[in-house]
Amino acid sequence: MVTVNILGSCVTRDAFSNQTKYQINNYYARTSMVSLMSEPITINIEDIDIKSNFQKKSVFQDLNKTILDGLLKAPSDYFIIDLIDERFNLIKLGNSIATMSNEFRSSNLVNKFNFEEINRFQDEVLSLWKKAVAEFFNNVYKVYDPSQVILHKTLWREKYLDKSGEEKSFSDPMVIGINKQNELLNTYYDYIESFIPKINIIDMKDSNILSSENHIWGLSPYHFEDKYYSIFNEKLKEIVDQPIFEFYNTNMGSVNLVKEYDYKRSYLDLASSSNLELTKGLQFDKDGIPLIKIRDLGPQYYPVTISLYGLELISKYYKEKQKKYYKGFINVCDYLLRTQAESGCWYVNYDYHYGVKEAGVCKAPWVSALSQGWGISCLVRAFYLTNESKYLDSAIKALKPFMKDVEEGGVRKKIFNRFIMYQEYPTEKPTHILNGFMFSLLGIYDLYKATDLDYVKNLYDIGIDTLTNTVSMYDLGNVSSYDLTHLLIPGNASKFHYGYHLTHVKELSAINSIIKSDIISKVMYRWLSYAQGNQSCHRLTHNKFSFDINGKTSNELLSDEENIITIKYRLDEELEYAAYVNFKGKRILTKSYSKDNSFIFVPTEDNYELIIYVRDKFNNVLYKSVNLRVLEQKQTPFVLKDIKEYLVTKTNKLKVENNISITITPNEYLDRLRFAYYVKQNGEIIYKGWYKSDPTFKYSIERADSGEYEIIVFIRDINENQINYTLTI
């Protein structure tokens, strides 16, 4: 789970309301940057007369200046700042400055302190603010890397959607105030972007997204319609997300299938799967650039290894946020800039004898589609990281060899005089190495996404057309071949390696996540099944493999009862099924292979491991391992949506005297649920009760506190599904 600290307002906090991916460690609000960096004003929290604990705490933190210390002592994965709470004037208290928030105004402190109010639009405030921002970030960057800090830029809106969804404008006097505040915010944003290096930006200033009268906190120029927060989370995802993989452990080794290719940041799974520094025989020069040992020549710079090392470093940087990876990556990219020829190539300056003698020798200087593709992928990521155009210019230049045939000093060669393939080794007789070709396609794709140039897209499309039409030529029936020399050089044996086979599967998954091709998908899963022991004459794949318990798709067993577990595989042929049930690492049940796909299991403990198998007539085997949990006896599998209507209409008891009291039933579900409550008085939130297992809620009110109350009840289940509803009193 990604952890987040927030310094700002509900503009940022509300974006995380229904998120299960993120955990907010700390949320600091109702403070200004000038106040935050000012001298502390000592006061006990008990001396602040505000009913809301959140509001009381906010005033206390603003006066005592504890926010920065809290941020530095408890850093999170990411730190998000918004400036909406710079909407308050300041107050001068002796040698200190605090925030004239609405909470401070409504507290007893207004009469307790002798203070001077300072208008936030005065020139002297801007000067104080800039000084405070510089000091603040100097402290923050001692704990956070710049890549972990996010500025959430937004503006107040002049228009809003009313409760019926109709677009309306705020009153003219209010619009004048909105424009004045937005002018101040833009000044602040410009300063931070100019003087705070490498900060991430989420720009949400789009005026087409409006405020909303249906917002949970009521109508305000900075309480937005729902799509605002969806778009914010999409932009946050681009900054935060690590690549998404699906892990498989096969007979040939483990492999990560790429579910969503990242063309900006990390490269495939290199953050965890590659560690070139441990490679035997690899050396590094004073700038951290790797050299490989070549017999009779000694250490040599090899562009393929250098670019791969750069991609490993940037991937580890985004995963671990360590500055050494950032520095090492930039060193690699700067080396690529220095050594790139006018032809766009990174040349290999020694002869290379390919493993198939008949293919011929690569005569120095020669260029590889693999080194060009990985070099482009490095430089594109350097451009995104630094916003320096020199890296993108070099990446564009590196595309030149893809426009020339091998005979002209490029990397193009045709298969059967029809399909153009980019060659890893420019030998006299083409070898058509698959992994180098696919890596070069990913490099061209990275460049296309960064430039949106038609000719780059054309080179990518040419390669994809070749791949989809020729990839099955590499299928050897139970493994994929490394190249096509067994087809193109008579009498040659096929070349294959299990490690490269899994690399092919991974590369196909990355390309398929981009183009969504039925052909690529079929080959990818077929080759994955080879790694699991299958053969091409009959394919068993995980996407057809499933099971159910007691007729329902579930991982839940009923305690002390007979549970019928059924293994399923979508295929119109005779198959055999087997299963093991393990408890604490020991096998407690064995179902041997048979045509019967169901068996009975009676659980007496909790948390079992179920391993199910399917076998075809060729002895190809596919298996799947899952964890099962046990429900209490007679308890049925729980789905939150199934009880929503029951909870809302039948199980709430509401009583208003000197307190508000709510009780949630039915009791048989209580161990599966957590509850939270908000209390609003006349549209303003006066209390927040965070999630807890106790369903009983009470909130005391004075009889003098007349008005309309709303109680918002939030219910969350063990799977983090959530419902809420509102009671009006």
XYZ file of C-alpha atoms in Angstrom:
729
model
C 0.000 0.000 0.000
C 1.296 3.475 -0.926
C 1.512 5.855 2.046
C 0.817 9.578 1.723
C 1.270 12.700 3.840
C -0.896 15.706 2.928
C -0.326 19.371 3.707
C -3.274 21.284 2.335
C -7.025 20.974 2.321
C -10.034 18.837 1.452
C -9.184 19.431 -2.230
C -6.508 16.754 -1.851
C -7.970 14.779 1.057
C -11.280 14.139 -0.726
C -9.513 12.445 -3.643
C -8.641 9.547 -1.311
C -12.141 8.997 0.108
C -12.875 5.751 -1.728
C -9.294 4.608 -2.370
C -7.921 1.346 -0.982
C -4.547 1.622 -2.697
C -3.382 4.546 -0.544
C -3.007 5.081 3.174
C -2.934 8.633 4.507
C -0.434 8.721 7.355
C -0.932 12.395 8.244
C -3.250 15.132 7.035
C -2.438 18.725 8.030
C -4.883 21.507 7.206
C -5.937 25.059 8.109
C -2.445 26.472 8.060
C -0.494 28.827 5.820
C 3.137 28.482 4.804
C 4.109 31.684 6.639
C 2.489 30.441 9.837
C 4.012 26.982 9.484
C 7.572 28.377 9.476
C 6.978 30.997 12.201
C 7.801 30.914 15.915
C 5.625 28.570 18.024
C 2.852 29.925 20.235
C 2.617 27.661 23.264
C -0.932 26.607 24.104
C -2.561 23.455 25.447
C -5.038 21.732 23.166
C -7.505 21.530 26.071
C -7.605 25.351 26.130
C -9.116 25.482 22.622
C -12.916 25.531 22.809
C -14.037 23.810 19.590
C -16.289 20.740 19.518
C -14.732 19.118 16.463
C -11.562 17.232 17.376
C -10.198 17.724 13.853
C -10.774 21.471 13.965
C -9.332 21.736 17.459
C -6.240 19.799 16.437
C -5.775 21.953 13.323
C -5.779 25.185 15.362
C -3.420 23.637 17.922
C -0.937 22.509 15.243
C -1.040 25.890 13.515
C -0.268 27.771 16.731
C 2.295 25.365 18.183
C 4.043 24.858 14.779
C 4.240 21.059 15.134
C 3.438 20.243 11.492
C 6.934 20.363 9.995
C 8.336 18.258 12.810
C 5.566 15.698 12.280
C 6.240 15.545 8.545
C 9.966 15.020 9.012
C 9.690 12.420 11.764
C 7.079 10.311 9.930
C 7.878 10.472 6.201
C 5.631 8.599 3.778
C 6.101 7.266 0.257
C 4.738 10.541 -1.143
C 4.112 14.032 0.216
C 1.334 16.058 -1.444
C 0.925 19.820 -1.002
C -1.973 22.016 -2.059
C -2.339 25.740 -1.387
C -6.113 26.113 -1.010
C -5.728 26.936 2.694
C -3.703 29.993 1.710
C -7.186 31.557 1.488
C -7.000 32.851 5.057
C -5.549 36.104 6.341
C -2.741 35.991 8.887
C -2.590 37.151 12.476
C 0.429 38.569 14.267
C 0.857 37.410 17.852
C 3.949 38.948 19.388
C 6.939 37.683 17.373
C 4.907 34.948 15.726
C 2.415 34.668 12.884
C -0.562 32.300 12.765
C -3.462 31.575 10.413
C -6.793 33.369 10.774
C -8.747 30.244 9.832
C -12.500 29.914 10.270
C -11.769 27.501 13.110
C -9.622 30.069 14.916
C -12.317 32.726 14.425
C -14.983 30.481 15.943
C -12.858 29.459 18.934
C -12.533 31.161 22.300
C -8.981 32.202 21.333
C -10.217 35.258 19.447
C -10.990 36.951 22.774
C -8.018 35.418 24.588
C -5.238 36.775 22.360
C -4.341 40.339 21.542
C -3.456 40.095 17.845
C -3.165 42.123 14.647
C -4.824 40.765 11.492
C -2.721 40.914 8.287
C -4.414 40.898 4.880
C -2.990 38.050 2.786
C -2.887 40.204 -0.373
C -0.362 42.683 1.050
C 3.055 42.777 -0.631
C 4.838 42.070 2.643
C 2.963 38.751 2.937
C 4.251 37.602 -0.461
C 7.807 38.355 0.662
C 7.274 36.435 3.916
C 5.646 33.575 2.005
C 8.555 33.144 -0.431
C 11.030 33.093 2.435
C 8.923 30.528 4.315
C 8.575 28.293 1.233
C 12.334 28.228 0.652
C 12.987 27.348 4.293
C 10.219 24.747 4.297
C 11.512 22.863 1.248
C 15.086 23.002 2.508
C 13.852 20.989 5.478
C 11.545 18.700 3.488
C 14.268 17.710 1.017
C 16.421 16.485 3.894
C 13.941 13.623 4.295
C 12.128 13.386 0.948
C 13.605 12.940 -2.500
C 12.136 15.507 -4.951
C 10.472 12.642 -6.847
C 8.381 11.953 -3.734
C 6.978 15.485 -3.430
C 3.863 16.492 -5.374
C 2.372 19.972 -5.825
C -1.380 19.807 -6.409
C -2.203 22.930 -8.446
C -5.803 24.044 -8.622
C -7.885 27.236 -8.757
C -11.223 28.392 -7.422
C -14.053 28.054 -9.939
C -16.373 30.848 -11.050
C -19.075 28.354 -12.040
C -20.728 25.390 -10.366
C -23.239 22.622 -11.016
C -26.414 22.918 -8.976
C -28.136 19.909 -7.439
C -29.891 19.123 -10.702
C -26.632 19.268 -12.669
C -27.316 22.641 -14.309
C -24.325 24.975 -14.801
C -24.555 28.260 -12.877
C -22.275 31.159 -11.946
C -21.433 32.510 -8.521
C -22.572 36.072 -7.800
C -20.591 38.946 -9.354
C -19.080 40.148 -6.034
C -18.009 36.572 -5.265
C -16.426 36.160 -8.722
C -14.294 39.241 -8.068
C -12.981 37.597 -4.897
C -12.434 34.295 -6.713
C -10.341 35.959 -9.418
C -8.293 37.826 -6.841
C -7.559 34.620 -4.923
C -6.676 32.776 -8.142
C -4.219 35.511 -9.075
C -2.496 34.969 -5.723
C -2.470 31.184 -6.188
C -0.915 31.468 -9.651
C 1.818 33.681 -8.212
C 2.516 31.034 -5.578
C 2.517 28.186 -8.125
C 4.910 30.032 -10.435
C 7.319 30.640 -7.581
C 7.363 27.009 -6.430
C 7.855 25.669 -9.971
C 10.655 28.168 -10.614
C 12.624 27.765 -7.415
C 11.817 24.284 -6.063
C 13.708 21.744 -8.204
C 12.243 18.560 -9.661
C 8.929 18.720 -7.795
C 6.113 16.630 -9.321
C 3.096 18.581 -10.558
C -0.557 17.536 -10.702
C -2.183 20.388 -12.624
C -5.940 20.513 -11.986
C -6.582 24.113 -13.054
C -8.848 23.039 -15.950
C -11.787 25.464 -15.836
C -14.033 22.907 -17.558
C -14.219 21.009 -14.257
C -16.671 22.914 -12.056
C -17.586 23.218 -8.420
C -20.636 21.271 -7.300
C -23.568 21.946 -5.047
C -23.755 18.177 -4.442
C -20.305 18.078 -2.846
C -20.216 16.342 0.533
C -19.032 19.544 2.270
C -21.509 21.802 0.474
C -21.121 24.470 -2.201
C -17.813 26.310 -2.404
C -15.568 27.496 -5.282
C -13.096 24.734 -4.338
C -15.541 21.881 -3.685
C -15.545 20.160 -7.064
C -17.696 17.762 -9.051
C -16.823 14.070 -8.810
C -14.857 13.852 -12.062
C -12.263 16.258 -10.623
C -11.133 13.654 -8.100
C -11.155 10.843 -10.694
C -8.873 12.855 -12.984
C -6.638 13.748 -10.031
C -6.220 10.065 -9.208
C -5.381 9.236 -12.819
C -2.617 11.854 -12.752
C -1.429 10.650 -9.352
C -1.296 7.107 -10.745
C 1.163 8.250 -13.430
C 3.505 9.532 -10.706
C 3.064 6.845 -8.081
C 2.442 3.592 -9.893
C 5.089 0.955 -10.233
C 4.707 -1.405 -13.198
C 1.932 -3.970 -12.859
C 2.937 -7.610 -13.300
C 1.394 -11.052 -13.097
C 3.868 -13.521 -11.610
C 4.261 -17.107 -12.829
C 6.572 -19.765 -11.416
C 7.217 -22.315 -14.193
C 9.348 -25.372 -14.868
C 11.787 -23.110 -16.727
C 11.921 -20.481 -13.978
C 9.855 -17.501 -12.881
C 8.499 -14.833 -15.207
C 6.595 -11.576 -14.780
C 3.925 -10.871 -17.378
C 3.564 -7.132 -17.960
C -0.031 -6.001 -17.439
C 0.553 -2.325 -18.157
C 3.705 -1.185 -19.947
C 5.407 1.899 -18.457
C 6.954 4.034 -21.204
C 7.941 6.920 -18.906
C 9.547 5.550 -15.785
C 10.504 1.983 -14.857
C 11.489 -0.457 -17.597
C 9.704 -3.803 -17.401
C 10.728 -5.604 -14.174
C 14.400 -4.562 -14.129
C 13.973 -3.004 -10.673
C 13.922 -6.508 -9.205
C 15.130 -8.880 -11.939
C 18.457 -7.266 -12.897
C 21.641 -6.588 -10.953
C 24.485 -6.054 -13.413
C 26.909 -4.986 -10.700
C 27.097 -8.619 -9.605
C 27.831 -9.900 -13.121
C 31.107 -11.800 -13.268
C 33.720 -10.088 -15.414
C 31.943 -6.741 -15.541
C 33.999 -3.649 -14.677
C 33.044 -0.005 -14.148
C 34.974 3.124 -15.080
C 35.294 6.241 -12.895
C 31.898 7.518 -14.101
C 30.154 4.257 -13.276
C 29.908 3.103 -16.908
C 30.175 -0.712 -17.284
C 32.758 -2.443 -19.468
C 32.715 -6.088 -20.540
C 35.753 -8.339 -21.001
C 36.480 -9.368 -24.586
C 39.040 -12.084 -25.172
C 42.347 -10.684 -26.477
C 40.989 -7.122 -26.271
C 40.402 -6.618 -22.554
C 37.612 -4.410 -21.135
C 35.392 -2.839 -23.806
C 32.453 -0.452 -23.827
C 29.432 -2.342 -25.179
C 26.388 -0.108 -25.870
C 23.922 -2.939 -25.186
C 25.236 -3.520 -21.652
C 25.555 0.209 -20.953
C 21.952 0.986 -21.940
C 20.625 -2.046 -20.066
C 22.452 -0.814 -16.961
C 20.844 2.606 -17.373
C 17.381 1.053 -17.583
C 18.114 -0.999 -14.484
C 19.174 2.128 -12.571
C 16.120 4.219 -13.516
C 13.821 1.323 -12.604
C 15.459 0.957 -9.194
C 15.328 4.712 -8.688
C 11.565 4.833 -9.155
C 11.128 1.843 -6.865
C 13.494 2.816 -4.043
C 13.918 6.606 -4.505
C 17.654 6.439 -3.762
C 19.727 9.304 -5.184
C 22.604 6.983 -6.142
C 20.378 5.388 -8.785
C 19.362 8.809 -10.113
C 22.982 9.935 -10.387
C 24.094 6.660 -11.986
C 21.287 6.806 -14.545
C 22.106 10.374 -15.574
C 25.786 9.373 -15.933
C 24.762 6.606 -18.336
C 22.554 8.948 -20.365
C 25.266 11.597 -20.542
C 27.664 8.896 -21.758
C 25.168 8.048 -24.515
C 25.072 11.731 -25.506
C 28.883 11.934 -25.661
C 29.415 8.757 -27.648
C 26.586 8.954 -30.174
C 27.846 9.258 -33.782
C 26.368 11.666 -36.323
C 24.666 8.651 -37.878
C 22.705 8.313 -34.627
C 24.493 5.037 -33.825
C 26.251 3.811 -30.739
C 28.878 1.739 -32.486
C 30.505 -1.452 -31.268
C 34.226 -1.044 -31.961
C 35.332 -4.667 -32.188
C 34.459 -7.589 -34.481
C 31.833 -10.041 -33.296
C 31.547 -13.651 -34.461
C 27.938 -14.777 -34.163
C 27.269 -18.254 -32.743
C 26.142 -19.577 -36.151
C 29.308 -19.553 -38.268
C 27.448 -19.428 -41.611
C 25.778 -16.137 -40.614
C 29.047 -14.255 -40.905
C 30.930 -11.724 -38.792
C 29.829 -8.278 -37.557
C 32.760 -6.103 -38.661
C 33.657 -3.108 -36.479
C 32.259 -0.556 -36.268
C 28.780 -2.091 -36.266
C 25.403 -1.121 -34.819
C 22.751 -3.205 -33.062
C 18.976 -2.642 -33.073
C 19.044 -3.793 -29.456
C 21.521 -1.128 -28.307
C 19.616 1.529 -30.304
C 16.283 0.465 -28.791
C 17.555 0.330 -25.220
C 19.460 3.587 -25.717
C 16.261 5.282 -26.899
C 14.347 3.879 -23.911
C 17.019 5.301 -21.581
C 17.025 8.757 -23.150
C 13.236 9.045 -23.284
C 13.080 8.287 -19.557
C 15.843 10.840 -18.930
C 13.748 13.423 -20.777
C 10.680 12.682 -18.637
C 12.808 12.775 -15.493
C 14.696 16.025 -16.173
C 12.614 17.767 -18.867
C 15.899 18.470 -20.713
C 15.391 18.379 -24.485
C 18.950 17.199 -25.213
C 17.976 13.678 -24.204
C 14.927 13.604 -26.452
C 16.933 15.071 -29.347
C 19.479 12.264 -28.983
C 16.722 9.632 -28.852
C 15.249 10.967 -32.100
C 18.700 10.887 -33.685
C 19.123 7.262 -32.559
C 16.226 6.292 -34.811
C 18.255 6.817 -38.011
C 19.603 3.224 -38.266
C 16.015 1.915 -38.280
C 15.510 3.696 -41.610
C 18.437 1.973 -43.359
C 19.170 -1.563 -44.443
C 22.078 -3.466 -42.922
C 24.029 -3.027 -46.173
C 23.736 0.764 -45.768
C 24.932 0.771 -42.147
C 21.471 0.410 -40.633
C 19.619 -2.415 -38.873
C 16.835 -3.304 -41.352
C 16.623 -6.698 -43.017
C 13.651 -8.479 -44.619
C 12.306 -11.944 -43.866
C 11.380 -13.784 -47.086
C 11.800 -10.496 -48.929
C 8.604 -9.181 -47.361
C 8.616 -8.388 -43.639
C 11.103 -5.838 -42.264
C 12.866 -6.856 -39.060
C 15.329 -4.795 -37.006
C 18.511 -6.840 -36.488
C 20.302 -7.267 -33.186
C 23.400 -8.417 -35.112
C 23.954 -7.042 -38.651
C 25.511 -10.255 -40.027
C 25.878 -10.914 -43.743
C 23.221 -13.624 -43.576
C 20.353 -12.411 -41.370
C 19.669 -14.203 -38.092
C 16.436 -12.407 -37.102
C 16.986 -12.663 -33.323
C 13.613 -12.331 -31.626
C 14.380 -10.808 -28.220
C 16.559 -7.988 -29.620
C 13.889 -7.199 -32.219
C 11.117 -6.893 -29.616
C 13.233 -4.773 -27.270
C 13.931 -2.403 -30.175
C 10.170 -2.142 -30.818
C 9.618 -1.058 -27.214
C 12.283 1.638 -27.649
C 10.586 2.967 -30.790
C 7.245 2.936 -28.954
C 8.747 4.903 -26.055
C 9.948 7.550 -28.503
C 6.597 7.726 -30.270
C 4.781 8.334 -26.978
C 7.236 11.132 -26.144
C 7.080 12.850 -29.572
C 3.826 11.826 -31.293
C 5.737 11.916 -34.597
C 4.100 10.083 -37.502
C 7.329 8.661 -38.935
C 8.234 7.172 -35.543
C 4.799 5.573 -35.342
C 5.292 4.218 -38.867
C 8.556 2.481 -37.904
C 6.795 0.981 -34.889
C 3.826 -0.198 -36.979
C 6.178 -1.812 -39.510
C 7.819 -3.777 -36.706
C 4.487 -4.818 -35.150
C 3.273 -6.052 -38.547
C 6.439 -8.148 -38.877
C 6.081 -9.531 -35.353
C 2.443 -10.595 -35.703
C 3.137 -12.281 -39.059
C 6.364 -14.071 -38.128
C 6.288 -14.793 -34.379
C 4.876 -18.298 -34.903
C 7.980 -19.160 -36.965
C 9.892 -19.183 -33.670
C 7.601 -21.881 -32.186
C 9.477 -25.168 -31.796
C 6.572 -27.066 -30.251
C 7.697 -26.955 -26.651
C 9.982 -23.882 -26.525
C 10.645 -20.770 -28.628
C 13.774 -20.417 -30.752
C 16.322 -17.676 -30.217
C 16.590 -16.840 -33.921
C 15.508 -18.159 -37.330
C 18.825 -19.615 -38.494
C 17.270 -23.110 -38.388
C 14.901 -21.958 -41.159
C 17.236 -19.712 -43.159
C 20.530 -21.635 -43.085
C 19.989 -25.211 -44.353
C 20.905 -28.002 -41.972
C 21.237 -25.768 -38.924
C 19.806 -26.878 -35.603
C 17.432 -24.564 -33.803
C 18.890 -22.318 -31.079
C 16.933 -22.010 -27.851
C 17.495 -21.226 -24.196
C 14.938 -21.420 -21.383
C 15.953 -18.006 -20.054
C 15.426 -16.400 -23.450
C 12.140 -18.282 -23.823
C 10.837 -16.591 -20.662
C 12.223 -13.273 -21.926
C 10.183 -13.751 -25.112
C 7.060 -14.361 -23.009
C 7.706 -11.206 -20.984
C 8.349 -9.087 -24.085
C 5.212 -10.387 -25.781
C 3.196 -9.504 -22.668
C 4.593 -5.941 -22.720
C 3.773 -5.488 -26.410
C 0.355 -7.074 -25.965
C -0.437 -4.653 -23.123
C 0.049 -1.898 -25.708
C -1.596 -3.272 -28.871
C -4.087 -5.833 -27.446
C -3.463 -8.342 -30.257
C -5.252 -11.711 -30.363
C -2.287 -13.214 -32.212
C 0.316 -11.947 -29.739
C -1.876 -12.998 -26.817
C -2.309 -16.537 -28.163
C 1.415 -17.003 -28.737
C 2.296 -15.486 -25.365
C 0.018 -17.833 -23.403
C 1.020 -20.812 -25.551
C 4.691 -20.155 -24.818
C 3.891 -19.636 -21.161
C 2.229 -23.052 -21.184
C 5.411 -24.538 -22.697
C 7.306 -23.200 -19.694
C 4.773 -25.013 -17.494
C 5.418 -28.324 -19.275
C 2.805 -28.263 -22.032
C 3.299 -29.005 -25.705
C 1.943 -27.257 -28.781
C -0.298 -30.170 -29.760
C -2.544 -29.326 -26.844
C -2.550 -26.106 -24.892
C -3.564 -25.659 -21.275
C -3.779 -22.024 -20.182
C -4.622 -20.341 -16.890
C -7.355 -18.148 -18.338
C -9.492 -21.293 -18.833
C -8.708 -22.756 -15.403
C -10.941 -22.116 -12.359
C -12.747 -23.699 -9.408
C -15.752 -23.061 -7.194
C -16.865 -23.973 -3.668
C -20.434 -25.134 -3.083
C -21.440 -23.887 -6.518
C -20.124 -20.355 -6.001
C -16.936 -18.648 -7.154
C -15.421 -18.097 -3.721
C -12.352 -18.737 -1.576
C -14.481 -19.284 1.557
C -15.257 -22.616 3.228
C -18.003 -23.362 5.730
C -16.582 -24.580 9.033
C -17.257 -28.199 10.092
C -19.410 -28.869 7.048
C -18.969 -30.786 3.811
C -17.751 -28.329 1.185
C -17.910 -29.425 -2.442
C -14.861 -28.138 -4.344
C -15.197 -28.363 -8.123
C -12.254 -27.966 -10.527
C -13.169 -26.490 -13.905
C -11.404 -26.236 -17.240
C -13.118 -24.904 -20.380
C -12.244 -27.560 -22.963
C -14.315 -30.108 -24.886
C -11.891 -32.994 -24.352
C -11.342 -35.596 -21.676
C -9.187 -34.304 -18.832
C -8.133 -35.588 -15.434
C -8.187 -33.599 -12.215
C -6.235 -33.762 -8.969
C -5.882 -31.644 -5.824
C -3.981 -31.237 -2.566
C -5.120 -29.397 0.563
C -2.357 -28.166 2.871
C -2.556 -26.775 6.391
C 0.479 -25.038 7.862
C 2.678 -26.577 5.180
C 1.486 -30.164 5.734
C -0.693 -32.098 3.294
C -3.971 -33.142 4.908
C -5.958 -34.230 1.837
C -5.036 -35.754 -1.516
C -7.330 -36.147 -4.504
C -5.575 -38.353 -7.045
C -5.965 -37.868 -10.794
C -9.343 -38.983 -12.113
C -12.051 -37.809 -14.470
C -14.099 -36.749 -11.443
C -13.554 -32.999 -11.045
C -15.236 -32.619 -7.618
C -14.294 -33.652 -4.102
C -15.518 -33.018 -0.550
C -13.496 -31.295 2.145
C -14.526 -30.666 5.798
C -12.417 -27.876 7.403
C -11.811 -27.771 11.149
C -9.212 -24.993 11.254
C -8.695 -21.795 9.235
C -6.477 -20.661 6.339
C -5.795 -23.626 4.048
C -3.776 -23.844 0.847
C -5.557 -25.498 -2.091
C -3.517 -26.734 -5.076
C -5.560 -27.937 -8.055
C -4.287 -29.722 -11.166
C -5.619 -30.523 -14.622
C -3.925 -33.023 -16.973
C -4.577 -33.786 -20.639
C -4.022 -37.003 -22.601
C -0.510 -35.865 -23.594
C 0.477 -35.554 -19.914
C 0.562 -31.767 -20.116
C -0.189 -30.438 -16.624
C -1.442 -27.084 -15.374
C -1.797 -26.188 -11.708
C -3.030 -23.313 -9.586
C -2.458 -22.549 -5.909
C -4.956 -20.505 -3.842
C -5.555 -19.711 -0.183
C -8.886 -20.575 1.448
C -10.381 -19.043 4.588
C -13.061 -20.575 6.789
C -16.311 -18.935 7.799
C -18.008 -19.604 11.096
C -20.502 -22.445 10.971
C -23.716 -21.570 9.132
C -22.300 -18.212 8.053
C -22.748 -17.627 4.352
C -20.219 -15.852 2.129
C -20.627 -12.124 2.606
C -21.109 -9.509 -0.104
C -21.560 -5.919 1.037
C -24.011 -4.933 -1.674
C -26.336 -7.781 -0.616
C -27.142 -6.079 2.701
C -27.095 -2.420 1.661
C -30.867 -2.073 1.321
C -31.450 -4.064 4.519
C -29.174 -1.799 6.497
C -30.624 1.404 5.132
C -34.319 0.626 5.484
C -34.641 -1.761 8.388
C -31.809 -1.776 10.874
C -31.203 1.846 11.899
C -32.649 3.206 15.132
C -32.474 6.950 15.473
C -33.231 8.890 18.640
C -32.797 12.638 19.174
C -32.891 13.966 22.723
C -29.675 15.284 24.203
C -27.725 12.886 22.018
C -27.804 11.137 18.675
C -27.660 7.350 18.852
C -27.335 4.857 15.999
C -27.125 1.074 16.206
C -26.272 -1.167 13.241
C -27.410 -4.795 12.865
C -27.576 -7.680 11.860
C -25.142 -9.054 14.403
C -23.960 -11.991 12.273
C -22.173 -9.575 9.960
C -20.500 -7.353 12.536
C -17.158 -9.175 12.551
C -16.933 -8.526 8.797
C -17.599 -4.780 8.909
C -16.135 -1.481 10.101
C -18.062 1.729 10.668
C -17.388 5.449 10.434
C -19.652 8.451 11.019
C -19.724 12.132 10.084
C -22.006 14.682 11.759
C -23.030 17.822 9.867
C -24.892 20.757 11.391
C -26.538 23.135 8.938
C -24.317 21.800 6.163
C -20.996 22.102 8.071
C -19.120 19.061 9.374
C -18.735 19.256 13.142
C -17.542 15.733 13.886
C -15.705 12.880 12.164
C -15.610 9.404 13.653
C -13.073 7.231 11.845
C -13.503 3.539 11.022
C -13.859 1.153 13.950
C -15.395 -2.262 14.576
C -17.948 -1.015 17.131
C -21.189 -0.294 15.218
C -22.700 1.833 17.999
C -22.425 5.589 17.549
C -23.389 8.351 19.966
C -22.874 12.088 19.695
C -24.015 14.488 22.434
C -25.600 17.812 21.512
C -26.924 20.691 23.554
C -30.593 21.542 23.259
C -29.543 25.065 22.336
C -27.756 23.776 19.253
C -30.819 23.900 17.038
C -30.770 23.320 13.314
C -30.713 20.532 10.770
C -28.325 17.639 11.393
C -27.091 15.055 8.927
C -25.478 11.810 10.016
C -23.411 10.174 7.274
C -22.785 6.494 8.003
C -19.928 4.743 6.203
C -19.731 0.933 6.191
C -16.696 -0.943 4.882
C -16.265 -4.710 4.577
C -13.162 -6.904 4.855
C -12.495 -6.500 1.123
C -12.461 -2.691 1.445
C -15.793 -2.358 -0.378
C -17.720 0.607 0.963
C -21.247 1.994 1.106
C -22.585 5.101 2.798
C -25.902 6.769 3.377
C -27.200 9.908 5.055
C -29.811 10.376 7.779
C -31.359 13.818 8.224
C -32.629 14.922 11.625
